[in-house]
PDB file of C-alpha atoms in Angstrom:
ATOM      1  CA  MET A   1       0.000   0.000   0.000  1.00  0.00           C
ATOM      2  CA  HIS A   2       1.265   3.416  -1.014  1.00  0.00           C
ATOM      3  CA  GLY A   3      -0.557   5.566   1.506  1.00  0.00           C
ATOM      4  CA  LEU A   4      -1.905   9.080   1.011  1.00  0.00           C
ATOM      5  CA  ARG A   5       1.292  10.547  -0.446  1.00  0.00           C
ATOM      6  CA  GLY A   6       1.723   8.187  -3.349  1.00  0.00           C
ATOM      7  CA  PRO A   7       4.737   5.965  -3.918  1.00  0.00           C
ATOM      8  CA  GLN A   8       7.651   6.580  -1.577  1.00  0.00           C
ATOM      9  CA  GLN A   9      10.746   8.157  -3.067  1.00  0.00           C
ATOM     10  CA  GLN A  10      14.155   6.695  -2.338  1.00  0.00           C
ATOM     11  CA  GLY A  11      15.929  10.113  -1.977  1.00  0.00           C
ATOM     12  CA  PRO A  12      17.827  12.511  -4.254  1.00  0.00           C
ATOM     13  CA  SER A  13      19.397  11.170  -7.397  1.00  0.00           C
ATOM     14  CA  ALA A  14      23.140  10.815  -7.802  1.00  0.00           C
ATOM     15  CA  SER A  15      23.299  13.689 -10.311  1.00  0.00           C
ATOM     16  CA  LYS A  16      21.634  16.067  -7.834  1.00  0.00           C
ATOM     17  CA  VAL A  17      24.020  15.074  -5.062  1.00  0.00           C
ATOM     18  CA  LEU A  18      26.973  15.532  -7.407  1.00  0.00           C
ATOM     19  CA  ALA A  19      25.685  19.002  -8.462  1.00  0.00           C
ATOM     20  CA  VAL A  20      25.334  20.088  -4.819  1.00  0.00           C
ATOM     21  CA  LEU A  21      28.799  18.807  -3.941  1.00  0.00           C
ATOM     22  CA  THR A  22      30.286  20.607  -6.943  1.00  0.00           C
ATOM     23  CA  MET A  23      28.532  23.925  -6.344  1.00  0.00           C
ATOM     24  CA  LEU A  24      29.116  24.045  -2.598  1.00  0.00           C
ATOM     25  CA  PRO A  25      32.796  25.105  -2.816  1.00  0.00           C
ATOM     26  CA  VAL A  26      32.059  27.542  -5.659  1.00  0.00           C
ATOM     27  CA  GLY A  27      29.215  29.191  -3.725  1.00  0.00           C
ATOM     28  CA  GLY A  28      31.316  29.300  -0.557  1.00  0.00           C
ATOM     29  CA  GLY A  29      34.210  30.920  -2.401  1.00  0.00           C
ATOM     30  CA  LEU A  30      31.968  33.550  -3.931  1.00  0.00           C
ATOM     31  CA  LEU A  31      30.397  34.255  -0.538  1.00  0.00           C
ATOM     32  CA  ALA A  32      33.878  34.689   0.967  1.00  0.00           C
ATOM     33  CA  LEU A  33      34.829  37.125  -1.822  1.00  0.00           C
ATOM     34  CA  ALA A  34      31.627  39.104  -1.186  1.00  0.00           C
ATOM     35  CA  GLY A  35      32.490  39.315   2.520  1.00  0.00           C
ATOM     36  CA  ILE A  36      36.062  40.447   1.819  1.00  0.00           C
ATOM     37  CA  THR A  37      34.731  43.105  -0.590  1.00  0.00           C
ATOM     38  CA  LEU A  38      32.241  44.354   1.999  1.00  0.00           C
ATOM     39  CA  VAL A  39      34.939  44.605   4.694  1.00  0.00           C
ATOM     40  CA  GLY A  40      37.284  46.427   2.284  1.00  0.00           C
ATOM     41  CA  THR A  41      34.537  48.873   1.345  1.00  0.00           C
ATOM     42  CA  LEU A  42      33.737  49.613   4.983  1.00  0.00           C
ATOM     43  CA  ILE A  43      37.438  50.162   5.811  1.00  0.00           C
ATOM     44  CA  GLY A  44      37.865  52.447   2.803  1.00  0.00           C
ATOM     45  CA  LEU A  45      34.755  54.412   3.721  1.00  0.00           C
ATOM     46  CA  THR A  46      35.976  54.765   7.306  1.00  0.00           C
ATOM     47  CA  VAL A  47      39.321  56.147   6.115  1.00  0.00           C
ATOM     48  CA  THR A  48      37.991  58.477   3.401  1.00  0.00           C
ATOM     49  CA  THR A  49      34.972  59.966   5.237  1.00  0.00           C
ATOM     50  CA  PRO A  50      37.109  62.424   7.240  1.00  0.00           C
ATOM     51  CA  LEU A  51      38.937  63.379   4.045  1.00  0.00           C
ATOM     52  CA  PHE A  52      35.641  64.024   2.277  1.00  0.00           C
ATOM     53  CA  MET A  53      34.458  66.149   5.178  1.00  0.00           C
ATOM     54  CA  LEU A  54      37.735  68.086   5.236  1.00  0.00           C
ATOM     55  CA  PHE A  55      37.863  68.723   1.478  1.00  0.00           C
ATOM     56  CA  SER A  56      34.112  69.114   0.825  1.00  0.00           C
ATOM     57  CA  PRO A  57      34.376  72.906   0.323  1.00  0.00           C
ATOM     58  CA  VAL A  58      36.609  72.111  -2.658  1.00  0.00           C
ATOM     59  CA  LEU A  59      35.074  68.847  -3.841  1.00  0.00           C
ATOM     60  CA  VAL A  60      31.434  69.958  -4.012  1.00  0.00           C
ATOM     61  CA  PRO A  61      32.072  72.991  -6.279  1.00  0.00           C
ATOM     62  CA  ALA A  62      34.462  70.903  -8.372  1.00  0.00           C
ATOM     63  CA  ALA A  63      31.829  68.195  -8.792  1.00  0.00           C
ATOM     64  CA  LEU A  64      29.232  70.825  -9.709  1.00  0.00           C
ATOM     65  CA  LEU A  65      31.618  72.392 -12.217  1.00  0.00           C
ATOM     66  CA  ILE A  66      32.364  69.053 -13.839  1.00  0.00           C
ATOM     67  CA  GLY A  67      28.647  68.208 -13.933  1.00  0.00           C
ATOM     68  CA  PHE A  68      27.715  71.533 -15.508  1.00  0.00           C
ATOM     69  CA  ALA A  69      30.552  71.267 -18.026  1.00  0.00           C
ATOM     70  CA  ALA A  70      29.466  67.779 -19.073  1.00  0.00           C
ATOM     71  CA  THR A  71      25.839  68.899 -19.333  1.00  0.00           C
ATOM     72  CA  SER A  72      26.708  71.935 -21.441  1.00  0.00           C
ATOM     73  CA  PHE A  73      28.948  69.861 -23.691  1.00  0.00           C
ATOM     74  CA  LEU A  74      26.158  67.350 -24.297  1.00  0.00           C
ATOM     75  CA  ALA A  75      23.612  70.140 -24.830  1.00  0.00           C
ATOM     76  CA  SER A  76      25.831  71.903 -27.374  1.00  0.00           C
ATOM     77  CA  GLY A  77      26.290  68.629 -29.225  1.00  0.00           C
ATOM     78  CA  ALA A  78      22.543  68.017 -29.293  1.00  0.00           C
ATOM     79  CA  LEU A  79      21.861  71.565 -30.499  1.00  0.00           C
ATOM     80  CA  GLY A  80      24.575  71.235 -33.147  1.00  0.00           C
ATOM     81  CA  LEU A  81      23.050  68.008 -34.434  1.00  0.00           C
ATOM     82  CA  THR A  82      19.620  69.620 -34.471  1.00  0.00           C
ATOM     83  CA  GLY A  83      20.944  72.594 -36.448  1.00  0.00           C
ATOM     84  CA  PHE A  84      22.762  70.338 -38.895  1.00  0.00           C
ATOM     85  CA  ARG A  85      19.624  68.262 -39.408  1.00  0.00           C
ATOM     86  CA  SER A  86      17.549  71.404 -39.972  1.00  0.00           C
ATOM     87  CA  LEU A  87      20.004  72.722 -42.550  1.00  0.00           C
ATOM     88  CA  SER A  88      20.104  69.390 -44.368  1.00  0.00           C
ATOM     89  CA  TRP A  89      16.292  69.349 -44.448  1.00  0.00           C
ATOM     90  CA  VAL A  90      16.204  72.888 -45.885  1.00  0.00           C
ATOM     91  CA  ALA A  91      18.831  71.950 -48.486  1.00  0.00           C
ATOM     92  CA  SER A  92      16.886  68.870 -49.580  1.00  0.00           C
ATOM     93  CA  TYR A  93      13.672  70.914 -49.708  1.00  0.00           C
ATOM     94  CA  VAL A  94      15.307  73.579 -51.895  1.00  0.00           C
ATOM     95  CA  GLN A  95      16.850  70.898 -54.105  1.00  0.00           C
ATOM     96  CA  GLU A  96      13.461  69.232 -54.576  1.00  0.00           C
ATOM     97  CA  ALA A  97      11.788  72.577 -55.266  1.00  0.00           C
ATOM     98  CA  THR A  98      14.361  73.564 -57.911  1.00  0.00           C
ATOM     99  CA  ARG A  99      14.022  70.154 -59.556  1.00  0.00           C
ATOM    100  CA  THR A 100      10.230  70.454 -59.928  1.00  0.00           C
ATOM    101  CA  MET A 101      10.166  74.218 -60.575  1.00  0.00           C
ATOM    102  CA  PRO A 102      10.809  74.124 -64.375  1.00  0.00           C
ATOM    103  CA  GLU A 103       7.934  71.671 -64.807  1.00  0.00           C
ATOM    104  CA  SER A 104       5.667  73.902 -62.735  1.00  0.00           C
ATOM    105  CA  LEU A 105       6.731  76.993 -64.710  1.00  0.00           C
ATOM    106  CA  ASP A 106       6.053  75.236 -68.014  1.00  0.00           C
ATOM    107  CA  GLN A 107       2.607  74.205 -66.804  1.00  0.00           C
ATOM    108  CA  ALA A 108       1.890  77.756 -65.618  1.00  0.00           C
ATOM    109  CA  LYS A 109       3.021  79.201 -68.987  1.00  0.00           C
ATOM    110  CA  ARG A 110       0.777  76.784 -70.857  1.00  0.00           C
ATOM    111  CA  ARG A 111      -2.203  77.638 -68.662  1.00  0.00           C
ATOM    112  CA  MET A 112      -1.548  81.367 -69.126  1.00  0.00           C
ATOM    113  CA  GLN A 113      -1.338  80.922 -72.913  1.00  0.00           C
ATOM    114  CA  ASP A 114      -4.549  78.885 -72.940  1.00  0.00           C
ATOM    115  CA  MET A 115      -6.284  81.479 -70.774  1.00  0.00           C
ATOM    116  CA  ALA A 116      -4.997  84.348 -72.928  1.00  0.00           C
ATOM    117  CA  GLY A 117      -6.267  82.569 -76.050  1.00  0.00           C
ATOM    118  CA  TYR A 118      -9.636  81.960 -74.422  1.00  0.00           C
ATOM    119  CA  VAL A 119      -9.945  85.575 -73.230  1.00  0.00           C
ATOM    120  CA  GLY A 120      -8.933  86.821 -76.687  1.00  0.00           C
ATOM    121  CA  GLN A 121     -11.531  84.593 -78.372  1.00  0.00           C
ATOM    122  CA  ARG A 122     -14.242  85.667 -75.899  1.00  0.00           C
ATOM    123  CA  THR A 123     -13.324  89.332 -76.372  1.00  0.00           C
ATOM    124  CA  LYS A 124     -13.537  88.924 -80.132  1.00  0.00           C
ATOM    125  CA  GLU A 125     -16.949  87.216 -79.841  1.00  0.00           C
ATOM    126  CA  VAL A 126     -18.291  89.904 -77.473  1.00  0.00           C
ATOM    127  CA  GLY A 127     -16.995  92.637 -79.789  1.00  0.00           C
ATOM    128  CA  GLN A 128     -18.727  91.023 -82.770  1.00  0.00           C
ATOM    129  CA  GLU A 129     -21.920  90.672 -80.748  1.00  0.00           C
ATOM    130  CA  ILE A 130     -21.772  94.380 -79.807  1.00  0.00           C
ATOM    131  CA  GLN A 131     -21.222  95.335 -83.462  1.00  0.00           C
ATOM    132  CA  ARG A 132     -24.109  93.156 -84.575  1.00  0.00           C
ATOM    133  CA  LYS A 133     -26.441  94.737 -81.994  1.00  0.00           C
ATOM    134  CA  ALA A 134     -25.195  98.204 -82.949  1.00  0.00           C
ATOM    135  CA  HIS A 135     -26.040  97.563 -86.637  1.00  0.00           C
ATOM    136  CA  GLU A 136     -29.464  96.218 -85.695  1.00  0.00           C
ATOM    137  CA  GLY A 137     -30.191  99.288 -83.549  1.00  0.00           C
ATOM    138  CA  LYS A 138     -29.571 101.798 -86.387  1.00  0.00           C
TER     139      LYS A 138
END
């Protein structure tokens, strides 16, 4: 009879035991390195804190100056790229406009000639109509 929990297991497999035995020294070594790093950081902080307090009137303005200089350098680069991109867009726009302009001018000339011919024909017809009515009215 198996009971309520199902078939009984014999224990961990050999591969799991081997993995634990292999990783135990590696994990322990990494934990030791983490502890050594933490102790070194605390010692370094203990030594340098009085120096930071002593030199803070010099370090804080220097840090601010370096921060502002880096920010202004990045801002000038961004503005320069924006200006360059704007000029390249204007140049491409002008280039496209000059390429299509002769076609547009030719179309406009043709429309003006057609319109002038139409207006001339209409003027001639209206003039003839006025003459015809003038002769009828005599």
